[in-house]
Structures are given as C-alpha cells and as structure tokens.
Amino acid sequence: MGVIVRELVYYVAASVDGYIAAPDGSFDAFPVEGDHMQVLFTEFADALPTHVLAALGIEAPKNRFDTVIQGWNSYNVGLAVGIDSPYAHLHEYVATRSRTSSNPAVTFTDDAVATVRNLKQEAGLDIYLCGGGALAGALLPEIDRIILKRNPVVLGAGIPLFGNTAFEPAGFQPVTSRTFRSGVVIEEYERTPLGAADAS
C-alpha cells in the first residue's frame, strides 16, 4: 500500500467570471442562503471559521482538513474585528513577509511554498488553502485539488482566483460537479499532467 500524501486543497467561493471577492476584498454579493449551505455546514465544516461553528452550534468534524494557510489580507479580515485565531480548531499558518504573529497558535511564514512542501511531508489531513488570490497564485505549483463554490453572480472586477499570477498552464481534471437550486455549483478538480485528460 502506497504512502498517503497530504494534499493542498484550494477551497474557495468564486463568481461566474472567476473573482473570489470584490475589488475591496468584500464578498457580500455571494449568496449565504440556499440549499448549498447544508453541504458547506457538513462536508466542509472543517473550513468554517471557529466563531462561525460556535454560532451555528456545531463542531468541526476534523475529517477533511486539520491545517489552514491563508494570506495576510484574508487573515486581516478577522484580525480587524479582534479575531487573531480564526481557525482555532486547525493548525494555522499565515503567509506574510513583513509581519509577526502575536498569537503563538498562529504561525507566520515568509516562504509559503517551503512551508506547504514541509507540511505535505508530515502526517495529517489535507491542508486548506483559504486564500487569497495572490497566495493561491504563488502556491499554484503545490495545489493538488481545487474545489470551487461557483456563485451565480458576475462581479465584473475584483480579486481573481489566482491573483495576477504569470501565464503558466497547469492541468486539472474535473472530478465532480453539483448544481443546487440556489444556483451555486460546487466543482471539484484534481491535478493531472497537462494534456492527460485528452490522452486516449
């Protein structure tokens, strides 16, 4: 039996035109009600912030993710309202080159790629790439799986899925696609060698 390697999973909400947030970083345009929410609260509960889990009265099942990495801008959303450990039920990493953590439970790293590579060598569940787009672009070579919550909204402008990363095609194979009455589509892709999907 082969060794099971942890995956880096980019699990993120996006608009039809590929933006994960408005230009100011807000995502109020994405629906927070509908039949898709039950899936987010069950299958993907590990990826909910700890204070959201508490408000819902549920516990993280800890069967999908046990580690999260996010960029400074994503982390700062919670920090701005006094939450310095938004995913206290996970091992938390924040990618930043200029800041230091005031919470010993949160590890700041100035080399996200090296950090992810090291984490993949450790035992554990998958690693949740929380965002934002710039970090996802930097970590694209390390992303093993993409799970998109595609919202029925066109933003027209905003923060792209992979920031302003340079042109460098990477292959991903569709795994599942689920459409909900709310209009949200949850799409899952796994990394594959470029062009493998076309091979006979």
mmCIF file of C-alpha atoms in Angstrom:
data_model
loop_
_atom_site.group_PDB
_atom_site.id
_atom_site.type_symbol
_atom_site.label_atom_id
_atom_site.label_comp_id
_atom_site.label_asym_id
_atom_site.label_seq_id
_atom_site.Cartn_x
_atom_site.Cartn_y
_atom_site.Cartn_z
ATOM 1 C CA MET A 1 0.000 0.000 0.000
ATOM 2 C CA GLY A 2 1.423 3.399 -1.021
ATOM 3 C CA VAL A 3 2.023 6.279 1.307
ATOM 4 C CA ILE A 4 -0.919 8.679 1.524
ATOM 5 C CA VAL A 5 0.333 12.191 0.874
ATOM 6 C CA ARG A 6 -1.478 15.227 2.221
ATOM 7 C CA GLU A 7 -2.980 17.454 -0.419
ATOM 8 C CA LEU A 8 -3.117 21.221 -0.638
ATOM 9 C CA VAL A 9 -6.768 21.987 -1.428
ATOM 10 C CA TYR A 10 -7.850 25.381 -2.730
ATOM 11 C CA TYR A 11 -11.438 25.521 -1.486
ATOM 12 C CA VAL A 12 -12.940 28.874 -2.362
ATOM 13 C CA ALA A 13 -16.067 30.730 -3.416
ATOM 14 C CA ALA A 14 -15.932 32.419 -6.806
ATOM 15 C CA SER A 15 -18.146 34.343 -9.188
ATOM 16 C CA VAL A 16 -19.070 33.125 -12.660
ATOM 17 C CA ASP A 17 -16.314 35.338 -14.054
ATOM 18 C CA GLY A 18 -13.648 33.989 -11.731
ATOM 19 C CA TYR A 19 -13.382 36.527 -8.896
ATOM 20 C CA ILE A 20 -13.200 35.489 -5.252
ATOM 21 C CA ALA A 21 -14.076 38.938 -3.916
ATOM 22 C CA ALA A 22 -14.884 42.485 -4.930
ATOM 23 C CA PRO A 23 -12.005 44.944 -5.511
ATOM 24 C CA ASP A 24 -12.180 45.965 -1.827
ATOM 25 C CA GLY A 25 -11.982 42.346 -0.671
ATOM 26 C CA SER A 26 -15.652 42.019 0.278
ATOM 27 C CA PHE A 27 -17.813 39.113 -0.880
ATOM 28 C CA ASP A 28 -21.274 40.334 0.071
ATOM 29 C CA ALA A 29 -22.569 39.575 -3.435
ATOM 30 C CA PHE A 30 -22.284 35.831 -2.840
ATOM 31 C CA PRO A 31 -25.478 34.170 -1.544
ATOM 32 C CA VAL A 32 -25.380 32.951 2.062
ATOM 33 C CA GLU A 33 -28.755 31.229 1.948
ATOM 34 C CA GLY A 34 -29.930 28.269 -0.085
ATOM 35 C CA ASP A 35 -29.755 24.502 -0.275
ATOM 36 C CA HIS A 36 -25.993 24.539 -0.926
ATOM 37 C CA MET A 37 -25.373 25.842 2.593
ATOM 38 C CA GLN A 38 -26.145 22.468 4.168
ATOM 39 C CA VAL A 39 -23.212 20.963 2.248
ATOM 40 C CA LEU A 40 -20.918 23.716 3.477
ATOM 41 C CA PHE A 41 -22.056 23.102 7.062
ATOM 42 C CA THR A 42 -21.487 19.343 6.880
ATOM 43 C CA GLU A 43 -18.996 18.154 4.250
ATOM 44 C CA PHE A 44 -16.861 21.275 4.524
ATOM 45 C CA ALA A 45 -17.414 22.222 8.155
ATOM 46 C CA ASP A 46 -13.677 21.965 8.869
ATOM 47 C CA ALA A 47 -13.223 25.021 6.647
ATOM 48 C CA LEU A 48 -15.620 27.217 8.606
ATOM 49 C CA PRO A 49 -14.095 29.777 10.988
ATOM 50 C CA THR A 50 -14.241 28.718 14.623
ATOM 51 C CA HIS A 51 -16.565 31.557 15.638
ATOM 52 C CA VAL A 52 -18.986 30.594 12.838
ATOM 53 C CA LEU A 53 -19.012 26.991 14.036
ATOM 54 C CA ALA A 54 -19.792 28.219 17.547
ATOM 55 C CA ALA A 55 -22.613 30.460 16.305
ATOM 56 C CA LEU A 56 -24.128 27.523 14.418
ATOM 57 C CA GLY A 57 -23.759 25.245 17.428
ATOM 58 C CA ILE A 58 -21.751 22.650 15.520
ATOM 59 C CA GLU A 59 -18.298 21.178 15.922
ATOM 60 C CA ALA A 60 -15.719 20.711 13.206
ATOM 61 C CA PRO A 61 -15.727 17.010 12.270
ATOM 62 C CA LYS A 62 -11.948 17.146 11.585
ATOM 63 C CA ASN A 63 -12.275 14.597 8.796
ATOM 64 C CA ARG A 64 -11.160 16.732 5.836
ATOM 65 C CA PHE A 65 -8.712 19.433 6.975
ATOM 66 C CA ASP A 66 -6.518 19.840 10.029
ATOM 67 C CA THR A 67 -4.373 22.711 8.747
ATOM 68 C CA VAL A 68 -5.111 26.054 7.076
ATOM 69 C CA ILE A 69 -2.891 28.538 5.265
ATOM 70 C CA GLN A 70 -4.008 31.994 4.208
ATOM 71 C CA GLY A 71 -2.532 35.270 3.077
ATOM 72 C CA TRP A 72 -2.286 38.401 5.185
ATOM 73 C CA ASN A 73 -5.279 40.144 3.600
ATOM 74 C CA SER A 74 -7.535 37.152 4.286
ATOM 75 C CA TYR A 75 -6.226 36.849 7.844
ATOM 76 C CA ASN A 76 -6.630 40.574 8.438
ATOM 77 C CA VAL A 77 -10.401 40.348 7.872
ATOM 78 C CA GLY A 78 -10.762 38.613 11.228
ATOM 79 C CA LEU A 79 -7.913 40.473 12.878
ATOM 80 C CA ALA A 80 -9.645 43.785 12.153
ATOM 81 C CA VAL A 81 -12.526 42.724 14.394
ATOM 82 C CA GLY A 82 -10.329 41.243 17.115
ATOM 83 C CA ILE A 83 -10.115 37.625 15.925
ATOM 84 C CA ASP A 84 -6.449 36.645 15.831
ATOM 85 C CA SER A 85 -7.050 32.889 15.543
ATOM 86 C CA PRO A 86 -9.957 32.496 13.108
ATOM 87 C CA TYR A 87 -9.412 28.771 12.658
ATOM 88 C CA ALA A 88 -8.526 27.777 16.196
ATOM 89 C CA HIS A 89 -9.674 24.202 15.528
ATOM 90 C CA LEU A 90 -6.952 23.856 12.853
ATOM 91 C CA HIS A 91 -3.188 24.353 12.698
ATOM 92 C CA GLU A 92 -2.998 27.921 11.373
ATOM 93 C CA TYR A 93 -0.409 29.425 9.030
ATOM 94 C CA VAL A 94 -0.375 32.941 7.612
ATOM 95 C CA ALA A 95 1.814 33.888 4.652
ATOM 96 C CA THR A 96 3.409 37.298 5.124
ATOM 97 C CA ARG A 97 6.882 38.719 4.590
ATOM 98 C CA SER A 98 6.613 41.718 6.861
ATOM 99 C CA ARG A 99 4.558 40.880 9.936
ATOM 100 C CA THR A 100 4.900 38.712 13.019
ATOM 101 C CA SER A 101 2.257 36.810 14.924
ATOM 102 C CA SER A 102 1.086 37.911 18.349
ATOM 103 C CA ASN A 103 -0.726 34.606 18.895
ATOM 104 C CA PRO A 104 1.511 31.565 19.482
ATOM 105 C CA ALA A 105 -1.189 29.351 17.962
ATOM 106 C CA VAL A 106 -0.762 31.066 14.570
ATOM 107 C CA THR A 107 2.464 30.539 12.627
ATOM 108 C CA PHE A 108 3.547 33.292 10.252
ATOM 109 C CA THR A 109 5.722 32.262 7.302
ATOM 110 C CA ASP A 110 7.632 34.310 4.755
ATOM 111 C CA ASP A 111 8.041 31.279 2.471
ATOM 112 C CA ALA A 112 4.625 29.744 1.857
ATOM 113 C CA VAL A 113 5.872 27.314 -0.790
ATOM 114 C CA ALA A 114 8.517 25.814 1.503
ATOM 115 C CA THR A 115 6.027 25.696 4.374
ATOM 116 C CA VAL A 116 3.467 23.799 2.297
ATOM 117 C CA ARG A 117 6.097 21.383 0.997
ATOM 118 C CA ASN A 118 7.180 20.638 4.547
ATOM 119 C CA LEU A 119 3.587 20.212 5.733
ATOM 120 C CA LYS A 120 2.927 17.716 2.947
ATOM 121 C CA GLN A 121 5.674 15.509 4.357
ATOM 122 C CA GLU A 122 4.013 15.385 7.765
ATOM 123 C CA ALA A 123 1.220 13.053 8.797
ATOM 124 C CA GLY A 124 -2.215 14.591 8.869
ATOM 125 C CA LEU A 125 -5.328 15.521 6.951
ATOM 126 C CA ASP A 126 -5.360 17.780 3.912
ATOM 127 C CA ILE A 127 -4.268 21.415 4.017
ATOM 128 C CA TYR A 128 -6.933 24.051 3.396
ATOM 129 C CA LEU A 129 -5.774 26.934 1.226
ATOM 130 C CA CYS A 130 -8.123 29.656 2.390
ATOM 131 C CA GLY A 131 -6.934 32.477 0.133
ATOM 132 C CA GLY A 132 -6.462 34.999 -1.098
ATOM 133 C CA GLY A 133 -5.832 35.117 -4.797
ATOM 134 C CA ALA A 134 -2.215 36.272 -4.642
ATOM 135 C CA LEU A 135 -1.286 33.426 -2.289
ATOM 136 C CA ALA A 136 -3.147 30.912 -4.467
ATOM 137 C CA GLY A 137 -1.165 32.152 -7.451
ATOM 138 C CA ALA A 138 2.117 31.764 -5.581
ATOM 139 C CA LEU A 139 1.130 28.282 -4.409
ATOM 140 C CA LEU A 140 -0.331 27.106 -7.726
ATOM 141 C CA PRO A 141 2.513 24.597 -8.342
ATOM 142 C CA GLU A 142 1.673 22.997 -4.974
ATOM 143 C CA ILE A 143 -2.130 22.911 -5.320
ATOM 144 C CA ASP A 144 -3.356 19.321 -5.691
ATOM 145 C CA ARG A 145 -7.091 19.912 -5.695
ATOM 146 C CA ILE A 146 -9.422 22.833 -6.405
ATOM 147 C CA ILE A 147 -12.946 22.944 -5.004
ATOM 148 C CA LEU A 148 -14.911 25.919 -6.312
ATOM 149 C CA LYS A 149 -18.176 27.184 -4.921
ATOM 150 C CA ARG A 150 -19.247 28.836 -8.158
ATOM 151 C CA ASN A 151 -21.831 31.500 -7.330
ATOM 152 C CA PRO A 152 -24.458 32.668 -9.861
ATOM 153 C CA VAL A 153 -23.056 36.200 -9.838
ATOM 154 C CA VAL A 154 -20.885 38.185 -12.259
ATOM 155 C CA LEU A 155 -18.724 40.738 -10.451
ATOM 156 C CA GLY A 156 -17.085 42.326 -13.483
ATOM 157 C CA ALA A 157 -13.955 43.154 -11.486
ATOM 158 C CA GLY A 158 -12.340 42.104 -8.250
ATOM 159 C CA ILE A 159 -9.737 39.735 -6.863
ATOM 160 C CA PRO A 160 -9.046 36.911 -9.363
ATOM 161 C CA LEU A 161 -8.905 33.278 -8.289
ATOM 162 C CA PHE A 162 -5.133 33.229 -8.714
ATOM 163 C CA GLY A 163 -4.296 36.903 -8.349
ATOM 164 C CA ASN A 164 -2.064 38.286 -11.068
ATOM 165 C CA THR A 165 -0.008 35.139 -11.490
ATOM 166 C CA ALA A 166 2.040 34.802 -14.651
ATOM 167 C CA PHE A 167 0.885 32.688 -17.600
ATOM 168 C CA GLU A 168 1.853 29.109 -16.744
ATOM 169 C CA PRO A 169 -0.738 26.458 -17.706
ATOM 170 C CA ALA A 170 -1.387 23.689 -15.169
ATOM 171 C CA GLY A 171 -3.573 20.653 -15.774
ATOM 172 C CA PHE A 172 -6.609 19.854 -13.618
ATOM 173 C CA GLN A 173 -9.139 17.098 -14.266
ATOM 174 C CA PRO A 174 -12.834 17.561 -13.350
ATOM 175 C CA VAL A 175 -13.906 15.145 -10.613
ATOM 176 C CA THR A 176 -17.431 16.174 -9.614
ATOM 177 C CA SER A 177 -19.912 18.969 -10.248
ATOM 178 C CA ARG A 178 -23.029 19.518 -8.150
ATOM 179 C CA THR A 179 -25.679 22.090 -9.001
ATOM 180 C CA PHE A 180 -28.041 23.379 -6.314
ATOM 181 C CA ARG A 181 -31.406 25.079 -6.523
ATOM 182 C CA SER A 182 -29.729 28.211 -5.162
ATOM 183 C CA GLY A 183 -27.773 28.408 -8.405
ATOM 184 C CA VAL A 184 -24.471 27.601 -6.697
ATOM 185 C CA VAL A 185 -22.364 24.917 -8.359
ATOM 186 C CA ILE A 186 -19.685 23.074 -6.377
ATOM 187 C CA GLU A 187 -16.981 21.954 -8.782
ATOM 188 C CA GLU A 188 -14.033 19.755 -7.849
ATOM 189 C CA TYR A 189 -10.843 19.348 -9.872
ATOM 190 C CA GLU A 190 -7.710 17.311 -9.198
ATOM 191 C CA ARG A 191 -4.260 17.988 -10.576
ATOM 192 C CA THR A 192 -3.267 15.956 -13.587
ATOM 193 C CA PRO A 193 -0.342 16.177 -16.003
ATOM 194 C CA LEU A 194 -1.095 18.866 -18.577
ATOM 195 C CA GLY A 195 -2.841 17.286 -21.555
ATOM 196 C CA ALA A 196 -3.527 13.982 -19.740
ATOM 197 C CA ALA A 197 -7.283 14.478 -19.982
ATOM 198 C CA ASP A 198 -7.014 14.421 -23.775
ATOM 199 C CA ALA A 199 -4.889 11.299 -23.926
ATOM 200 C CA SER A 200 -6.561 8.174 -25.229
#
